[in-house]
Tab-separated table of N, CA and C in Angstrom:
chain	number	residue	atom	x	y	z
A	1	UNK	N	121.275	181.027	88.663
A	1	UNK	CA	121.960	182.304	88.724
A	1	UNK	C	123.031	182.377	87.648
A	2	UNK	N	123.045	183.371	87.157
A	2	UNK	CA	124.018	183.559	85.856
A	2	UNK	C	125.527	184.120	86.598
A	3	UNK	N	126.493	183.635	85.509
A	3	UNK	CA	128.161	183.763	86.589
A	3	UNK	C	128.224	185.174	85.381
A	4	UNK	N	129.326	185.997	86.126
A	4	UNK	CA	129.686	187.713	85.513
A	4	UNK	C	130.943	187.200	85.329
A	5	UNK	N	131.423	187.982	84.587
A	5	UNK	CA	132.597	188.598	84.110
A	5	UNK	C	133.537	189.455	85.479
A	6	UNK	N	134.647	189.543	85.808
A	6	UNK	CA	134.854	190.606	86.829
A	6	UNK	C	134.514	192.188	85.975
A	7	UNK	N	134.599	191.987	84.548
A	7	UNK	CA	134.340	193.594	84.413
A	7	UNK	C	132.950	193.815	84.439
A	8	UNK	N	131.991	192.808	84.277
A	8	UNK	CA	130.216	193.031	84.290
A	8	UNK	C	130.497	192.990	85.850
A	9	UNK	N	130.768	192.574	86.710
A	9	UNK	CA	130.712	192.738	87.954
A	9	UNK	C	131.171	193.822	88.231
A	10	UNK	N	132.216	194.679	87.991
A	10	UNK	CA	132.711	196.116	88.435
A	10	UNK	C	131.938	197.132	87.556
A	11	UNK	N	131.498	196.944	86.514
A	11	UNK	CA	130.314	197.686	85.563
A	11	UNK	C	128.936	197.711	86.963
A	12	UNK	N	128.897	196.817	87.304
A	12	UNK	CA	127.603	196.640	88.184
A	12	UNK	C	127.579	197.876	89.341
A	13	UNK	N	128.930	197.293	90.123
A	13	UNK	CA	129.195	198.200	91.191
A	13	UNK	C	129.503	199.748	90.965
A	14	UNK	N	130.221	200.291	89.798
A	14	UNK	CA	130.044	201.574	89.227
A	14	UNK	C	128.656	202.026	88.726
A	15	UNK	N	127.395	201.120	88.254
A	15	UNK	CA	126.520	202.282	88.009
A	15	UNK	C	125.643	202.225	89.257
A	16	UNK	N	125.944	201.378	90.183
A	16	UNK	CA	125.279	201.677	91.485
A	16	UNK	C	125.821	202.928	92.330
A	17	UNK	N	126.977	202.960	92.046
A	17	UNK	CA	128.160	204.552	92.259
A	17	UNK	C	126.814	205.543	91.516
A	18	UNK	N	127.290	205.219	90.346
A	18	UNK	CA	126.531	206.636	89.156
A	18	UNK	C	124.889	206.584	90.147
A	19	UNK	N	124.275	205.895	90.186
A	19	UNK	CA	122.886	205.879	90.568
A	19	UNK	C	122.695	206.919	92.119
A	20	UNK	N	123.164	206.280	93.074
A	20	UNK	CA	123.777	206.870	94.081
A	20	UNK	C	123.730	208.428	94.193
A	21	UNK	N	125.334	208.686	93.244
A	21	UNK	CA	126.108	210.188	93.633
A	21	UNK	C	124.454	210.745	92.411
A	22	UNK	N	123.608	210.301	91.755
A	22	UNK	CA	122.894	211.564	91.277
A	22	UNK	C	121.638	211.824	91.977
A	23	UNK	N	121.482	210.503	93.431
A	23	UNK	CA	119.778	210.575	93.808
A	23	UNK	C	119.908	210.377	95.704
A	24	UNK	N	121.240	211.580	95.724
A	24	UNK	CA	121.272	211.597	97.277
A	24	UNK	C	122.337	211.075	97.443
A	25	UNK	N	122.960	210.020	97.708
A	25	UNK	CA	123.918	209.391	98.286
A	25	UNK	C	125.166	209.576	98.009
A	26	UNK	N	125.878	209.192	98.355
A	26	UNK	CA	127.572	208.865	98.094
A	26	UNK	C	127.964	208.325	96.720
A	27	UNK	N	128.867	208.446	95.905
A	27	UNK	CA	129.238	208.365	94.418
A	27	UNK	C	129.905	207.042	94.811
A	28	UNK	N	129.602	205.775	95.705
A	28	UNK	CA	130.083	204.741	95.823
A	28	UNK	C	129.310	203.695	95.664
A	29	UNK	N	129.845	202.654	94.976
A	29	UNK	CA	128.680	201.271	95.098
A	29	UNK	C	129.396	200.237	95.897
A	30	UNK	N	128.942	199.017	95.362
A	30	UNK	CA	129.854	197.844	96.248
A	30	UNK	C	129.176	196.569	95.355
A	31	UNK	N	129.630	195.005	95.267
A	31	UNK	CA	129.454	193.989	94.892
A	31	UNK	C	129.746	193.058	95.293
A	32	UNK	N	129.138	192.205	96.336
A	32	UNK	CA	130.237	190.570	96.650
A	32	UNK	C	129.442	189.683	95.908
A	33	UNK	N	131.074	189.045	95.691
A	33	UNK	CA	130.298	187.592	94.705
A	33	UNK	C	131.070	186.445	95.404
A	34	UNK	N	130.189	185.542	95.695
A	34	UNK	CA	130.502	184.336	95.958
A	34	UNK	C	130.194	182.728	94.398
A	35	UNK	N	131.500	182.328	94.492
A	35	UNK	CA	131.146	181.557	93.250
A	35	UNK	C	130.784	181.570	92.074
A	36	UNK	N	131.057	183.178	91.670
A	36	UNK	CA	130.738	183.595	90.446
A	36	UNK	C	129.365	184.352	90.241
A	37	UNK	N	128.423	183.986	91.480
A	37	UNK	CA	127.136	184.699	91.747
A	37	UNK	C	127.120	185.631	92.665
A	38	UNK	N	126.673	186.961	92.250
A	38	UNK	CA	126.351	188.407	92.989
A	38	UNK	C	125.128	187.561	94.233
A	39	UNK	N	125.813	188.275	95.043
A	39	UNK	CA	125.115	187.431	96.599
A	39	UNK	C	124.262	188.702	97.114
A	40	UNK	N	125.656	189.723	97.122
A	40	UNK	CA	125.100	191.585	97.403
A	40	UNK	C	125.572	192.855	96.960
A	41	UNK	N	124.655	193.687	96.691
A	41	UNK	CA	124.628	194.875	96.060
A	41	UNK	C	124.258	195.619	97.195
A	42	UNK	N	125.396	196.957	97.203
A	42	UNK	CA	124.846	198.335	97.834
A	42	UNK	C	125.945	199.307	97.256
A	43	UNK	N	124.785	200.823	97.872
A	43	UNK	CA	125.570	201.860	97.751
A	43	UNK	C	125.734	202.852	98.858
A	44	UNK	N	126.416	203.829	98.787
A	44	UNK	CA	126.494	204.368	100.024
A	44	UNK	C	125.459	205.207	100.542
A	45	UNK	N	125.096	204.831	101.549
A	45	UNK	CA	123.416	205.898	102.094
A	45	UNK	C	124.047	206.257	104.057
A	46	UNK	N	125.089	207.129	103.562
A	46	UNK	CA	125.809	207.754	105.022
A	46	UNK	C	124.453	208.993	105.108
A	47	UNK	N	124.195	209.788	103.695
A	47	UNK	CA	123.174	211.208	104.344
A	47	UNK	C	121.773	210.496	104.267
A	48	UNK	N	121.517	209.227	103.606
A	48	UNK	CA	119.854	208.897	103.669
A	48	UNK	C	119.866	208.300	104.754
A	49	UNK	N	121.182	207.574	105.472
A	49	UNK	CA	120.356	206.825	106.473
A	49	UNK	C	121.068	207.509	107.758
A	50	UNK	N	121.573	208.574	107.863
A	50	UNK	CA	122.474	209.385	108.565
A	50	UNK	C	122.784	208.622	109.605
A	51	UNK	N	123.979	207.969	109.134
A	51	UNK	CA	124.979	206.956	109.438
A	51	UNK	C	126.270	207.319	108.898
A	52	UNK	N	127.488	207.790	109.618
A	52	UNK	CA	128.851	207.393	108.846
A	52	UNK	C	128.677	206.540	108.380
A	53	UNK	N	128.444	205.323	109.025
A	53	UNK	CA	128.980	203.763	108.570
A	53	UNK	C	128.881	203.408	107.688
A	54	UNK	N	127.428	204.052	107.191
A	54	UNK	CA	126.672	203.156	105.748
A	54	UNK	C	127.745	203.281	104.594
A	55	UNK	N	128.994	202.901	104.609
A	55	UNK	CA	129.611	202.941	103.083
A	55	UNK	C	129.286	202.013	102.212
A	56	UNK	N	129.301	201.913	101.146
A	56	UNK	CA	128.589	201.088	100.140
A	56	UNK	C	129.413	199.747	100.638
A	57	UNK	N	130.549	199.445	100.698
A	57	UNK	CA	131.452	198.077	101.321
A	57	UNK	C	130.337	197.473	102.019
A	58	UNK	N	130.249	198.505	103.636
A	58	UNK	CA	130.140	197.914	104.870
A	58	UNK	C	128.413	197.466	104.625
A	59	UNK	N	127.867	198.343	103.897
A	59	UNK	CA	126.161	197.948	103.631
A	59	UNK	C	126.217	196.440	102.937
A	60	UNK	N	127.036	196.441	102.101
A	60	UNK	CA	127.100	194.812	100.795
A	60	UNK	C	127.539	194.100	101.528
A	61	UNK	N	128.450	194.635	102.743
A	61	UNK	CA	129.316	193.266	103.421
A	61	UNK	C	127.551	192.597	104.687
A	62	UNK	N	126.857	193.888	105.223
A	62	UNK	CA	126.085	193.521	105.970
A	62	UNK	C	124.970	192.187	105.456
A	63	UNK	N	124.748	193.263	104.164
A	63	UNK	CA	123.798	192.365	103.449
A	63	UNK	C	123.647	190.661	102.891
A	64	UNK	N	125.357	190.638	102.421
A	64	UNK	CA	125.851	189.637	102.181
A	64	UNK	C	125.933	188.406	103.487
A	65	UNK	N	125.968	189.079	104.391
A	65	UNK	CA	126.051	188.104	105.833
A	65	UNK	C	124.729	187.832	106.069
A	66	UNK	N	123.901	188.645	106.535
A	66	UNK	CA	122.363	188.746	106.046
A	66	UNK	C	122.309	187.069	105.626
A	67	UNK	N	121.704	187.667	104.189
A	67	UNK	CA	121.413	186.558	103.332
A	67	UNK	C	122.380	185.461	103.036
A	68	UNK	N	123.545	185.187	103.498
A	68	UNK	CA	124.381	183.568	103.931
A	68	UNK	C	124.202	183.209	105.485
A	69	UNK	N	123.494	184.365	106.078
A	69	UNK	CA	123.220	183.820	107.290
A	69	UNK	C	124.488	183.665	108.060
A	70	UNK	N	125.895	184.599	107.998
A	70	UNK	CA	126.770	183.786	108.835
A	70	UNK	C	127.740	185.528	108.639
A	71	UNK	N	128.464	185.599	109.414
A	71	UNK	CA	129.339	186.557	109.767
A	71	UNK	C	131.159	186.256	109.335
A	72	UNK	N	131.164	185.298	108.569
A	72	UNK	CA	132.345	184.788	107.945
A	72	UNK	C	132.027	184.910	106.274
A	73	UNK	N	132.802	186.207	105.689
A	73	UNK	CA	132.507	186.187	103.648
A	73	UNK	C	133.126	185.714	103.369
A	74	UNK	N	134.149	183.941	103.953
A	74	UNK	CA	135.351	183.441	103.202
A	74	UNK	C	134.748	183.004	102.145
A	75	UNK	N	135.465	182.973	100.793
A	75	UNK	CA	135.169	182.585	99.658
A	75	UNK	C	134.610	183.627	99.016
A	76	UNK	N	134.215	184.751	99.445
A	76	UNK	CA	133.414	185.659	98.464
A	76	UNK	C	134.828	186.912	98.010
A	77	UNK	N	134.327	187.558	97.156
A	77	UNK	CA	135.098	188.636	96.242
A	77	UNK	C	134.284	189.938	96.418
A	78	UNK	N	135.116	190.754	96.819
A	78	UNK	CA	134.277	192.401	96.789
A	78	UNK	C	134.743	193.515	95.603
A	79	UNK	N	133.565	193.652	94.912
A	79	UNK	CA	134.080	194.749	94.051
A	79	UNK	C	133.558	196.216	94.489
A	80	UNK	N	133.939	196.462	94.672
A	80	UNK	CA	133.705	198.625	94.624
A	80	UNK	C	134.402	199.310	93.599
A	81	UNK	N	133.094	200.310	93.573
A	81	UNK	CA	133.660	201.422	92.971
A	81	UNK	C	134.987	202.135	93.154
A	82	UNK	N	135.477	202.416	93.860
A	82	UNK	CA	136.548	203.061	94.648
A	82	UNK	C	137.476	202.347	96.008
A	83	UNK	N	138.374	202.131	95.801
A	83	UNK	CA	139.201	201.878	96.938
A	83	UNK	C	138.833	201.866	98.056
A	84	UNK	N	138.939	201.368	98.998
A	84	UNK	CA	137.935	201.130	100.117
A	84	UNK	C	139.126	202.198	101.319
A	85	UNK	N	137.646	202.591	101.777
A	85	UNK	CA	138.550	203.913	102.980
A	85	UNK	C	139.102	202.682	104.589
A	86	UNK	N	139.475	203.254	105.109
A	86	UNK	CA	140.264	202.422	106.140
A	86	UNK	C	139.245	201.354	106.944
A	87	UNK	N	137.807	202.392	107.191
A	87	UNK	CA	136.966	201.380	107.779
A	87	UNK	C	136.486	200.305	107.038
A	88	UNK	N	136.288	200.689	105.843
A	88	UNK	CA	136.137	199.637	105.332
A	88	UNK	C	136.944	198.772	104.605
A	89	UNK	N	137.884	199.139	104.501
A	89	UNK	CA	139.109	197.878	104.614
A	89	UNK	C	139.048	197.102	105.697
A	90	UNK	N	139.152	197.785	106.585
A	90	UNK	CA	139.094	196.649	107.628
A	90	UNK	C	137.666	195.969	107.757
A	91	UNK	N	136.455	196.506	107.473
A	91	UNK	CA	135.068	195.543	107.913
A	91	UNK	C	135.935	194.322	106.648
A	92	UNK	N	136.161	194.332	105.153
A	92	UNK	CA	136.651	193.493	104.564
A	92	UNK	C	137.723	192.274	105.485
A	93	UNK	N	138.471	192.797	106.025
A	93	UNK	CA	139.354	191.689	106.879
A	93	UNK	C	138.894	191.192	107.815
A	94	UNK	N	137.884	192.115	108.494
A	94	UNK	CA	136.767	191.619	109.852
A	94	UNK	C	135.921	190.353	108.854
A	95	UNK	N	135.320	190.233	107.907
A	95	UNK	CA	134.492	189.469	107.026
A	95	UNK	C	135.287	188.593	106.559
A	96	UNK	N	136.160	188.575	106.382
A	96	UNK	CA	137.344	187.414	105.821
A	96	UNK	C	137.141	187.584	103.843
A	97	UNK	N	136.886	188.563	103.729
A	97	UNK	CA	136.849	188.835	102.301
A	97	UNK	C	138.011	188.181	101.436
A	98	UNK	N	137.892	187.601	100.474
A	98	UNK	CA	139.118	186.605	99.668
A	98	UNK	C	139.941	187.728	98.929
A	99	UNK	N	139.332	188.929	98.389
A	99	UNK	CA	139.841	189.856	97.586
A	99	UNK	C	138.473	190.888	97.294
A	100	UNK	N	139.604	191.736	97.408
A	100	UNK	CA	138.762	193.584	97.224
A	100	UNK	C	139.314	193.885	95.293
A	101	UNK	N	138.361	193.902	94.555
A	101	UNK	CA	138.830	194.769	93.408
A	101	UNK	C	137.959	196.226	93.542
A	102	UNK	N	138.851	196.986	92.824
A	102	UNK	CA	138.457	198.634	92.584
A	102	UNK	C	138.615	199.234	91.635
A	103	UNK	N	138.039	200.301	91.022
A	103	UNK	CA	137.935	201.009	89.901
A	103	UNK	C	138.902	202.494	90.106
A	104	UNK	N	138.316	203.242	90.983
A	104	UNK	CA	138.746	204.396	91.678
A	104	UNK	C	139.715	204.104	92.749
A	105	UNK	N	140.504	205.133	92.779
A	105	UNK	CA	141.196	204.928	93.776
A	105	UNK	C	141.286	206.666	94.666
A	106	UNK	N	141.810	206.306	95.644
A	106	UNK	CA	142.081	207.383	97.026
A	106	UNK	C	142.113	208.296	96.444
A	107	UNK	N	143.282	208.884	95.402
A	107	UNK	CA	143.424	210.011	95.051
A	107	UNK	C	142.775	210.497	94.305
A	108	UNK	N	141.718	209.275	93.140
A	108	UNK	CA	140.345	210.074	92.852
A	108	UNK	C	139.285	210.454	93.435
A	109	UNK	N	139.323	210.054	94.543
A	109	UNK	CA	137.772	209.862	95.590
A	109	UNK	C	138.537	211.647	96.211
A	110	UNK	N	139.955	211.959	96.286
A	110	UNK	CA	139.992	213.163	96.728
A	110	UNK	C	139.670	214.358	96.320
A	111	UNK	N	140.134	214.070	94.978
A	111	UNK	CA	139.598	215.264	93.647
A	111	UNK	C	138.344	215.818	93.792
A	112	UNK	N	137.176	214.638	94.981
A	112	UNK	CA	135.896	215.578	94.841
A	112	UNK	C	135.649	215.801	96.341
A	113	UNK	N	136.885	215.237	97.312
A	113	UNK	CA	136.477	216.006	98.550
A	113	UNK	C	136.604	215.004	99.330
A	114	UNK	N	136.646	213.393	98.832
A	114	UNK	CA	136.601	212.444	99.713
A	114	UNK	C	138.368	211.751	100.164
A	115	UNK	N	138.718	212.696	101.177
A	115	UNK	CA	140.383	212.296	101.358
A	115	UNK	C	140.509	211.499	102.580
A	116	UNK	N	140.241	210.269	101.926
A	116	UNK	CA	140.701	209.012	102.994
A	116	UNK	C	142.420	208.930	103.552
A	117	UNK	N	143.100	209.388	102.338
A	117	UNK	CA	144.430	209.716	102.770
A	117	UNK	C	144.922	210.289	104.319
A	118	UNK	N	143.971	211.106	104.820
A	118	UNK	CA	144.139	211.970	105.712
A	118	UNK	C	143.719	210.845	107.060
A	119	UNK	N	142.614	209.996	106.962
A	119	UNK	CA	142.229	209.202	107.936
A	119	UNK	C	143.787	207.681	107.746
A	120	UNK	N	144.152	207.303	106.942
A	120	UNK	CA	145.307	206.360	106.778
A	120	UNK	C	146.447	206.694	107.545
A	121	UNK	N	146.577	208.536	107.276
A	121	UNK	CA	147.890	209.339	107.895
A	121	UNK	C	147.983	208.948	109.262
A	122	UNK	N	146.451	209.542	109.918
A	122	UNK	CA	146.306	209.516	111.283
A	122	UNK	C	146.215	207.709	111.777
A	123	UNK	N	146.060	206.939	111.146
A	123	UNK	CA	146.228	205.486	111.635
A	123	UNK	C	147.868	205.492	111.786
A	124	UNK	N	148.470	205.753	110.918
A	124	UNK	CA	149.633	205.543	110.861
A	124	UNK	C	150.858	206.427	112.316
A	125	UNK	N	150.022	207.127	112.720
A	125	UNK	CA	150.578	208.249	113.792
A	125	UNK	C	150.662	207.503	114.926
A	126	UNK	N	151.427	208.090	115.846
A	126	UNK	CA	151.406	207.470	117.250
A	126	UNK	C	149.820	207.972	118.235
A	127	UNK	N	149.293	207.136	119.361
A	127	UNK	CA	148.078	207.760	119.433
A	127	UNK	C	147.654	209.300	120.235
A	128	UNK	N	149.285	209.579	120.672
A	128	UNK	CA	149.311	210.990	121.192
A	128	UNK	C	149.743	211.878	120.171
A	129	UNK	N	149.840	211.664	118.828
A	129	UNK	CA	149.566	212.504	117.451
A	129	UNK	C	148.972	212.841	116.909
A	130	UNK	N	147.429	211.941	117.267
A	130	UNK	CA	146.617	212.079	116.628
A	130	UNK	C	145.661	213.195	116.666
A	131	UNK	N	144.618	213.371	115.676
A	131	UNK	CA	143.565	214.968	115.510
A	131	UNK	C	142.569	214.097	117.008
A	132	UNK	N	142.616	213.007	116.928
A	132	UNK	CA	141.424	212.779	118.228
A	132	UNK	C	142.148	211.864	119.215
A	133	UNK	N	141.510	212.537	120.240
A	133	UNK	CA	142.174	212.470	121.649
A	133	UNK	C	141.723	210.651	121.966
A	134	UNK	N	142.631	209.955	122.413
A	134	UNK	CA	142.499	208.509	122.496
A	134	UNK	C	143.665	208.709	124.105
A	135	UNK	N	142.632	208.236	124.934
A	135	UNK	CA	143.649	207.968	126.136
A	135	UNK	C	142.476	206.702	127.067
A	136	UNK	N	143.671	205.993	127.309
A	136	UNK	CA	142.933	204.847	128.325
A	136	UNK	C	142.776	205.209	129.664
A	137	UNK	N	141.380	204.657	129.774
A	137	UNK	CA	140.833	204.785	131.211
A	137	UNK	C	140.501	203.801	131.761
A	138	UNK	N	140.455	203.232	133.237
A	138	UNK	CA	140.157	201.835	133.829
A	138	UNK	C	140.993	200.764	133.557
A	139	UNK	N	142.164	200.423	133.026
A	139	UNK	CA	142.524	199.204	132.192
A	139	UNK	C	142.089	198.010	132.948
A	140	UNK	N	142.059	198.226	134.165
A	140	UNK	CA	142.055	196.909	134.721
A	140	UNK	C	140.529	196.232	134.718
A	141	UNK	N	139.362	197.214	134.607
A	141	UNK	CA	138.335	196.545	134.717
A	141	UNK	C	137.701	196.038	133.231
A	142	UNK	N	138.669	197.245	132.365
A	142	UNK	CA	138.629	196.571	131.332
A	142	UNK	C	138.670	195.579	130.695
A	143	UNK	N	139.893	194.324	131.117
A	143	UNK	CA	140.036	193.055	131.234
A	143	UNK	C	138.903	192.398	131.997
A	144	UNK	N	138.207	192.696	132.449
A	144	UNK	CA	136.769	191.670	132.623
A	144	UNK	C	135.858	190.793	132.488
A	145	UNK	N	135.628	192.228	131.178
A	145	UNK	CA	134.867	191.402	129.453
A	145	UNK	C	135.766	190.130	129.217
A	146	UNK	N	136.683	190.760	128.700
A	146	UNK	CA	137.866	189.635	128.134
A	146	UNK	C	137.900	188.085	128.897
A	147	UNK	N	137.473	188.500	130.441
A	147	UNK	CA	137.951	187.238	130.989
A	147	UNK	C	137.084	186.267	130.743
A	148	UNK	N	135.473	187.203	131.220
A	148	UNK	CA	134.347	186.686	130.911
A	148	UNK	C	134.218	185.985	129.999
A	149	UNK	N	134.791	186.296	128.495
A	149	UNK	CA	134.715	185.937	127.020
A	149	UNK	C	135.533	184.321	127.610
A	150	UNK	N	136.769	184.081	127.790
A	150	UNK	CA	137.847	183.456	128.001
A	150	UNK	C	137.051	181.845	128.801
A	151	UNK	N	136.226	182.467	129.705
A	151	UNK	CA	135.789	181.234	130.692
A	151	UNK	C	134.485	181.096	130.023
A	152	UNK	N	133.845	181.511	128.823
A	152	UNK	CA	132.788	181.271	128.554
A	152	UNK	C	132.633	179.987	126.896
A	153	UNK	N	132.254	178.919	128.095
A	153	UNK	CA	132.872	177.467	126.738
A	153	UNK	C	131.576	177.619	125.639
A	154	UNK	N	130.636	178.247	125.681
A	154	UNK	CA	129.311	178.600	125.069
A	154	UNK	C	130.251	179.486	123.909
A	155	UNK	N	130.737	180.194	123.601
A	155	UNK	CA	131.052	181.339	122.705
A	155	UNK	C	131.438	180.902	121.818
A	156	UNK	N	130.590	181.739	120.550
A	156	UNK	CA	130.942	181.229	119.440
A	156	UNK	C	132.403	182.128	118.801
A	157	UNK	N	133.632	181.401	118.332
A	157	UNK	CA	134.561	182.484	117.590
A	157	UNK	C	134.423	182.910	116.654
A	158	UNK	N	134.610	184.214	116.722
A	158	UNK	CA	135.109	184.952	115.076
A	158	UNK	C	136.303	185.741	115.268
């Protein structure tokens, strides 16, 4: 396997963006590299695979686990096209990602309609501020799962 450059690596993840925003999808790509070798490539397919989720991140982060076989990306590097929106910032910290680089950022992804700003705002709000209604129900049986998890010496952590 041949080792990249970080800019041949962010060149990579931008024309998977360009490829993308002209043949259906989202104007986003994605890249993890582990060890200097591209492990995974995606782009965003939220209207082909009519999925929010599918952001180009969370598809490369899937893929990348995929093919290492393991649900931990320590040691790997994510490049995207664009700044990563909140969910996928966090699938990055859920994955143990070493570092996110980006090309685009928030306030360009807004210029064409994509205002993650607005989803950051509402994280940042208290949860009776928010545009969506979040109220707890059951708490107590809720703790269940949890306990279940707790007494179960079989479980693997992440």
């Amino acid at each position: 396997m041949k080792s990249y450059t970080n800019e041949e690596i962010m060149a990579k993840a931008i024309a998977l963006a360009k490829e993308s925003a002209t043949s259906g999808g989202g104007p986003f790509g994605c890249v993890i590299v582990k060890d200097g070798k591209i492990i995974a490539s995606a782009s965003n397919s939220v209207t082909k695979d009519f999925d929010p989720t599918a952001h180009a991140e969370v598809n490369a982060i899937r893929s990348a686990c995929k093919k290492l076989k393991t649900f931990d990306l320590d040691g790997c590097l994510l490049y995207t096209s664009c700044e990563p929106c909140p969910m996928c910032l966090a699938a990055c910290y859920w994955a143990h990602i070493d570092a996110i680089y980006y090309s685009g950022n928030q306030d360009d992804a807004a210029t064409v309609g994509f205002d993650d700003r607005y989803i950051y705002r509402q994280i940042d709000l208290k949860k009776e501020k928010r545009s969506i209604l979040m109220q707890r129900i059951l708490p107590e049986q809720g703790m269940v799962p949890f306990q279940a998890w707790k007494e179960n010496e079989d479980k693997i952590h992440y």
